[in-house]
Every structure is written in C-alpha cells, then in structure tokens.
Tab-separated table of C-alpha atoms and ligand atoms in Angstrom:
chain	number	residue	atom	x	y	z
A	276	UNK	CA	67.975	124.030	62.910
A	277	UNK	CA	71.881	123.642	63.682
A	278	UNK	CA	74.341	120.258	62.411
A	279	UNK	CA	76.424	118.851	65.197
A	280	UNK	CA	78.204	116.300	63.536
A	281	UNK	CA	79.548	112.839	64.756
A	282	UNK	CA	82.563	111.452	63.688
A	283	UNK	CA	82.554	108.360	65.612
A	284	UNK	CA	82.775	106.699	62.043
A	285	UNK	CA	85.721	108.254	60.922
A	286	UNK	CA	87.493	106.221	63.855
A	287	UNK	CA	85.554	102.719	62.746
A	288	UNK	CA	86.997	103.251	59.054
A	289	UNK	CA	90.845	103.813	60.679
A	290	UNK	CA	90.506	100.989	62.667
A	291	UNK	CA	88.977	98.726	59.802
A	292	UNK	CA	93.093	98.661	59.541
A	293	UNK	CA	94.155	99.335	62.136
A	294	UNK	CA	95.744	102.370	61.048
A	295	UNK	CA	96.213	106.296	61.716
A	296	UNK	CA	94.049	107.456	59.265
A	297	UNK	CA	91.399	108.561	58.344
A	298	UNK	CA	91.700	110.948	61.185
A	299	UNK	CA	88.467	112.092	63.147
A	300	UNK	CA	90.098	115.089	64.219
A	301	UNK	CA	90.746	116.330	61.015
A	302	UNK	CA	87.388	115.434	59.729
A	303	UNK	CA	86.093	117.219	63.027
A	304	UNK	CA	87.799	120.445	62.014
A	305	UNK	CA	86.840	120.153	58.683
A	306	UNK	CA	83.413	119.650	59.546
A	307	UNK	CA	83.736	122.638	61.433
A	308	UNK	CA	84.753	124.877	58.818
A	309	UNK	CA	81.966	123.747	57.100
A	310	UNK	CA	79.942	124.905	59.292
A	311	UNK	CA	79.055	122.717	61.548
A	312	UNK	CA	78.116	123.948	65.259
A	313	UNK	CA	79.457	120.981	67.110
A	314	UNK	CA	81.367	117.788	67.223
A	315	UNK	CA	80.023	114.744	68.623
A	316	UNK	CA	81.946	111.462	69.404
A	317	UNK	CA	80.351	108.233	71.262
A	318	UNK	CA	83.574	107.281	73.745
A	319	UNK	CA	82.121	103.388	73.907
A	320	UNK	CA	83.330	100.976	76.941
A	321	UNK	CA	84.518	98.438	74.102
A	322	UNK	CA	86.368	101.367	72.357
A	323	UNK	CA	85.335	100.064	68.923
A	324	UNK	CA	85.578	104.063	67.083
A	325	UNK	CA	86.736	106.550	69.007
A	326	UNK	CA	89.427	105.700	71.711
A	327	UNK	CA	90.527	107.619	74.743
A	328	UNK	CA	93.334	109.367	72.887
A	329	UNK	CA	91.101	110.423	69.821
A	330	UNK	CA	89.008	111.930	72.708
A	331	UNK	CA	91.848	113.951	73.999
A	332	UNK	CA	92.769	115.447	70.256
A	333	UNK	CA	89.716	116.492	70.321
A	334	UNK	CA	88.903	118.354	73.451
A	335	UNK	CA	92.357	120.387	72.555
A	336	UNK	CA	91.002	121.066	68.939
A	337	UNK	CA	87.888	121.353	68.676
A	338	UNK	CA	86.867	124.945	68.329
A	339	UNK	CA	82.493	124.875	68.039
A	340	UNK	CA	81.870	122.450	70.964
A	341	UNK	CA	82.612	119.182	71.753
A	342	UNK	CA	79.388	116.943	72.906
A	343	UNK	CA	80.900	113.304	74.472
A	344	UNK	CA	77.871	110.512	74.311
A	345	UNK	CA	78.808	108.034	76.782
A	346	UNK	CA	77.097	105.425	78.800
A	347	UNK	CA	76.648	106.674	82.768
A	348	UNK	CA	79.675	104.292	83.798
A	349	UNK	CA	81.783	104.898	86.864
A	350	UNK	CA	84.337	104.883	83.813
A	351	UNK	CA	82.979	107.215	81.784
A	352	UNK	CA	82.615	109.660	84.982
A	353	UNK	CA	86.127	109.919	85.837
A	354	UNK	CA	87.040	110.655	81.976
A	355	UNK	CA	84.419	113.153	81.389
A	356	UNK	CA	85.401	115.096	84.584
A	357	UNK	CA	89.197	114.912	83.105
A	358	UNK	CA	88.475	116.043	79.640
A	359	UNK	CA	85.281	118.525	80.692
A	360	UNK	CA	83.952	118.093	77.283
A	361	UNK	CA	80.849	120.905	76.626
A	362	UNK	CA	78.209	118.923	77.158
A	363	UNK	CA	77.924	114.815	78.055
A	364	UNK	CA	74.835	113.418	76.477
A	365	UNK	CA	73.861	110.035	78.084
A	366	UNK	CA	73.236	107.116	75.837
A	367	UNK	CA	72.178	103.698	76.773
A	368	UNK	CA	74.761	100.820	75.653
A	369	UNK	CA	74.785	97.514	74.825
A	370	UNK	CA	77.902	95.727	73.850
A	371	UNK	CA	76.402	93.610	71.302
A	372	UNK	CA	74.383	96.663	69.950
A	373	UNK	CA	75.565	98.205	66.370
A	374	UNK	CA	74.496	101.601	66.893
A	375	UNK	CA	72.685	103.190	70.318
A	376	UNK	CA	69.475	101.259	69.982
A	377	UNK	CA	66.868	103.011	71.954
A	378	UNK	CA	66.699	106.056	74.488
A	379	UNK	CA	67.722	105.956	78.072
A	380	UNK	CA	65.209	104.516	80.638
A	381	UNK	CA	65.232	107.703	82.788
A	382	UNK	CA	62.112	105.922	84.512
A	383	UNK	CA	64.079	103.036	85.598
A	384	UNK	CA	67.294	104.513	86.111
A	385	UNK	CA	66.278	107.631	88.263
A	386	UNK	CA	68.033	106.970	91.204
A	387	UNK	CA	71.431	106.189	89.579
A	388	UNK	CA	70.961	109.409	87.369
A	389	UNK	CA	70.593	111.759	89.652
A	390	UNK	CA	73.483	111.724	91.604
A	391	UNK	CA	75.414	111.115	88.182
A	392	UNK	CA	74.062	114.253	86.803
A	393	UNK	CA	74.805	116.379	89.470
A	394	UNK	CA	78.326	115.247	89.978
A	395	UNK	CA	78.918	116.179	86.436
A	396	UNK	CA	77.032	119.822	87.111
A	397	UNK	CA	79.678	120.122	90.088
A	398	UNK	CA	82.356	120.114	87.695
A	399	UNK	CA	80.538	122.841	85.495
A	400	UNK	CA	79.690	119.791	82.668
A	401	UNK	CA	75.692	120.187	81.274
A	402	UNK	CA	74.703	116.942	80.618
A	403	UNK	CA	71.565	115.979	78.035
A	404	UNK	CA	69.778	112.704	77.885
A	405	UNK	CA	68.630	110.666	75.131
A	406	UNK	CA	65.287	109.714	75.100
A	407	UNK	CA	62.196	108.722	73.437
A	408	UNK	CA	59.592	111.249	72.832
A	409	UNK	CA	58.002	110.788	75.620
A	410	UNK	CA	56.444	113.856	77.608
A	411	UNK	CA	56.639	111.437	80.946
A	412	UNK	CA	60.383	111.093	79.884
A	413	UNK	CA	60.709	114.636	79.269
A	414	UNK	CA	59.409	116.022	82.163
A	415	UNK	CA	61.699	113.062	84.455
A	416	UNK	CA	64.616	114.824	82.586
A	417	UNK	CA	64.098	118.219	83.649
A	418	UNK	CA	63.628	116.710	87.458
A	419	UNK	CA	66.727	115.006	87.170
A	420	UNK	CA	68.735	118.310	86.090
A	421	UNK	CA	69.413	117.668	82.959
A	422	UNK	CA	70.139	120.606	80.713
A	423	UNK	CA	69.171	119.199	77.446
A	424	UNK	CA	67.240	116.361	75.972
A	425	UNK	CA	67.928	114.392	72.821
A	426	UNK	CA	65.355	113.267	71.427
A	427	UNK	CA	65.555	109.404	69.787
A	428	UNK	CA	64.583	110.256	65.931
A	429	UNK	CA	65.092	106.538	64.980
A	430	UNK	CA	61.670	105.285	64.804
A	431	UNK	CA	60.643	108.643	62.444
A	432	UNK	CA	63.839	107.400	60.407
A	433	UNK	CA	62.145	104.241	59.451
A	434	UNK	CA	58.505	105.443	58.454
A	435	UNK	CA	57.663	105.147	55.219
A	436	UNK	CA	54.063	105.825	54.554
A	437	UNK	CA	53.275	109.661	55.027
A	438	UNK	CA	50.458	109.075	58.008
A	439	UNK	CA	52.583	107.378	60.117
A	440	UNK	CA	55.658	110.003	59.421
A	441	UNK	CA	52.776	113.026	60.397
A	442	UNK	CA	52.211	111.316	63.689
A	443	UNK	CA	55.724	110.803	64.530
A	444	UNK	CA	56.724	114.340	64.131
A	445	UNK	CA	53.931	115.227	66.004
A	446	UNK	CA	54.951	113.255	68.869
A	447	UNK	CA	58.100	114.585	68.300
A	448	UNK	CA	56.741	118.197	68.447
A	449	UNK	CA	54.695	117.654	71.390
A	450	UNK	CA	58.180	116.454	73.375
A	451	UNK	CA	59.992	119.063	72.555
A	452	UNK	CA	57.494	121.493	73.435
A	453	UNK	CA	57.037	120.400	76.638
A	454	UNK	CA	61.240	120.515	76.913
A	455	UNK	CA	61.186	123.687	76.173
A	456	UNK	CA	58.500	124.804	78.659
A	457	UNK	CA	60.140	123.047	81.369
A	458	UNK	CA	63.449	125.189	80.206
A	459	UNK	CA	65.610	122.258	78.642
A	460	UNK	CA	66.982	122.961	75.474
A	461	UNK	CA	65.745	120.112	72.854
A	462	UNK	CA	68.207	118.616	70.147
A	463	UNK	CA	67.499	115.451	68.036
A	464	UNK	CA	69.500	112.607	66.098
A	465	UNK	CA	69.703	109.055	65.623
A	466	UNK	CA	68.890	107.798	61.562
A	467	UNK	CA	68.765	111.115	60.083
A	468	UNK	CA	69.806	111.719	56.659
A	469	UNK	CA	69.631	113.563	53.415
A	470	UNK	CA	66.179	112.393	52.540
A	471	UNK	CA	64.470	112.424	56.067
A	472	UNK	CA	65.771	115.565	57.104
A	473	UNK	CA	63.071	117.920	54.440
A	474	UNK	CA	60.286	116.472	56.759
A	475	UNK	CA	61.930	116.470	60.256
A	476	UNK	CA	63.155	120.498	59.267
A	477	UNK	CA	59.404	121.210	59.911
A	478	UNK	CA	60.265	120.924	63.901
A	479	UNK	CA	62.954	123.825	63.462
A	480	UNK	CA	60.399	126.391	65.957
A	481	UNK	CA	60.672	123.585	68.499
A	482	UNK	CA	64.268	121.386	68.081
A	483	UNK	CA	67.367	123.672	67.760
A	484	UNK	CA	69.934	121.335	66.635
A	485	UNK	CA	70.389	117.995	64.957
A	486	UNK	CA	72.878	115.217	65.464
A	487	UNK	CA	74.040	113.569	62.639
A	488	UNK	CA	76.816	110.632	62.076
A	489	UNK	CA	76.232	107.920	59.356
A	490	UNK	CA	74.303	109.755	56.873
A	491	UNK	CA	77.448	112.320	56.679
A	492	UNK	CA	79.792	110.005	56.887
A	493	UNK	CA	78.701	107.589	54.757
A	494	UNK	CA	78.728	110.614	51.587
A	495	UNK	CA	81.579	112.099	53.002
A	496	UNK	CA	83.874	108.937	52.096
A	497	UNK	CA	82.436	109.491	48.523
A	498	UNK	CA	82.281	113.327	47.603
A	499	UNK	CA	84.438	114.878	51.212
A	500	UNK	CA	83.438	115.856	54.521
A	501	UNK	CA	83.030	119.392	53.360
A	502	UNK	CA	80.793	118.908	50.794
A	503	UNK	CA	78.819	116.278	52.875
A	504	UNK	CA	78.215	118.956	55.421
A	505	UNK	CA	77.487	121.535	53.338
A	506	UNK	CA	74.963	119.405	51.574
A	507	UNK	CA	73.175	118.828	54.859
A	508	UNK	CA	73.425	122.351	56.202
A	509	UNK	CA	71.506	123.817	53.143
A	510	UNK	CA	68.630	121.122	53.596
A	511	UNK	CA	68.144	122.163	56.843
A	512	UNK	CA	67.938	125.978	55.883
B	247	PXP	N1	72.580	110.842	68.698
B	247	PXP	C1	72.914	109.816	69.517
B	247	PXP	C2	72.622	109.949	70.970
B	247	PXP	C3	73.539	108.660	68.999
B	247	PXP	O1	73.861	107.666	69.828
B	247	PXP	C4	73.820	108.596	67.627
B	247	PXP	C5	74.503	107.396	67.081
B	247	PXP	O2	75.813	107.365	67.518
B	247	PXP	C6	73.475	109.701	66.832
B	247	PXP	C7	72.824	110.798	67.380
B	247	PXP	C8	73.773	109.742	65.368
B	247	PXP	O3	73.065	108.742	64.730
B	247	PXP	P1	73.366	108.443	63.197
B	247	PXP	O4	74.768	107.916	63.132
B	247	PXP	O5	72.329	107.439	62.830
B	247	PXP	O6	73.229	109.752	62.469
C-alpha cells in the first residue's frame, strides 16, 4: 500500500497568521523525497487552506503526482481544466463542515456527474470519487466513468472494539473488490493514522494507495515532515 499525502494543513497553519509560511509546497516536495507517491490538496470554494495560487506552485512542482479534491462546482471545472492536475477526486462540501464529512451521493447526483466526469476525461483529467463502501456506490462509479474510487475510511477510523473494526474492513474489502473487478483502481483515506493504519494495511491485496492529511501533519509540526512520512511509510510495509 502507497502514501499520497495531503498538505491542505500546511496552508491552514500559514494562514492561522496570515503569513507565507509554513509553505505547502515545500512540505509537498519534502514529502516527496520521503517517499511519498503523491500530493493531495483539497482546493475548497471558501479557500480556507490551500488557495488558487498554492494550487498553481504546485502543479509546476510537484514531481510524483498531484491529486486536486474539489467539490463538482462549475468553479472548480474551469480551474481543474486550467491546471490539469493528475487526477481530480470529487469530494462532497459543506461550508460549515470541518473536514469532508461523508462520501459523495453518486446515487443522487448521477445526472450532474456524468456529464462532469466526462468533460474532465475530454481534457485527458481521470477523475476518482469518494464514497462510502458501498458495492451499489461502487458499481454507479464505474457507470459514471470514473477511473478511481476513494473509499470513505472515516467510520473504520472511529471503531474501537475489535468486532466492529473486523466488519468494517470487511466491508471495506468487499468494495474494493468489486472496484477492482469492474476495472477502477481503489485508494482509501479520510481519519487514518499511525495507530489505525496496522489494521487497515491488511486490505493492501485489494486498496493500492492511502490518503493521508492530519495524522502526518499533525507529527510533522512536532518531529518534521520527513520523519512523519517515513514513520507512516514503514507501517504500511
Ligand atoms: N481523502 C479525502 C477525499 C479527504 O477529503 C480527506 C480530508 O481532506 C482525506 C483523504 C484525508 O483525511 P485526513 O486529513 O483525515 O487524513
């Protein structure tokens, strides 16, 4: 299983101060020597983190590949056809929300999807969806185009009692599986962290690639970035 990391809270720590640093390109890069396999940033409507310019450093420096969580806005079209980042993965958003809350309703939302997904496959962009583990959900995605699904780890992130975490990863394993029958490749995030991540590794046949933002973070301000990814990259070994 692969680290794509998210530095979306580099960007809310600069702009505690509104300052210039720290600097989530430079963590980005740093990340990536590292070893991490991919940069994430969540490019919100409110701009609370990252910001339209810290998008734009990013596309020019980031050298693994650069994954651009967005909400499927008219907005968020235009810029993601400007910056062609490698992949858009579609989140749901709320502007009162803290973090992305739950996956995207790709039941409800079919019809505004579809022509959403393949305008961004006209300009050469994959785009994965974030959903629940939900084999209905799953197999929607694959209609729809998508080229990857992400599935929503935060309910496994708050078990606690060891039947409960067995079932989750199960239903986790079952989602992915079917993903990866129906030819979408399957990554995961939301919650994840140094302690959850020894269970969740047991899904590495099935999920190729985790995303991970807090957890990292969160050490990173207190030992480095580097350190903070290496410590996650050798759980997940
Ligand atoms: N994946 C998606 C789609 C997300 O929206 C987030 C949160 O920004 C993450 C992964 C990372 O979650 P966390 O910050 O809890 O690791």
């Amino acid at each position: 299983m692969q680290l794509a990391v998210n530095v979306d809270h580099i960007a809310t720590l600069r702009n505690a101060r509104k300052e210039q640093e720290p600097d989530p390109t430079t963590a980005a890069h740093l990340a990536e020597l590292a070893g991490a396999v991919g940069i994430v940033c969540h490019l919100r409507e409110d701009r609370r983190h990252i910001c339209d310019h810290d998008l734009l450093l990013l596309r020019k420096t980031v050298k693994t590949k650069l994954d651009l969580e967005m909400a499927a806005t008219e907005e968020m079209l235009r810029i993601a056809i400007q910056i062609k980042p490698d992949l858009v993965t579609l989140v749901p958003e709320r502007r009162e929300e803290l973090t992305t809350e739950g996956g995207l309703d790709v039941k409800a939302l079919h019809n505004a999807l579809a022509p959403f997904i393949a305008e961004l496959a006209r300009h050469e962009i994959p785009t994965s969806l974030f959903i629940e583990a939900d084999l209905e959900l799953v197999r929607l995605s694959a209609e729809l185009g998508a080229t990857h699904i992400e599935l929503h780890t935060g309910t496994y992130s708050r078990l606690r009692k060891a039947d409960e975490i067995q079932l989750e990863l199960l239903r986790l394993r079952k989602a992915a599986s079917l993903g990866r029958d129906l030819g979408l490749r399957v990554v995961a995030g939301h919650g994840l962290n140094y302690t959850n991540i020894i269970a969740f590794k047991s899904l590495s046949d099935v999920i190729e690639e985790v995303s991970i933002g807090h957890a990292i973070i969160a050490r990173a301000a207190l030992v480095g970035i580097d350190r903070a990814v290496r410590d996650m990259i050798e759980l997940l070994r």
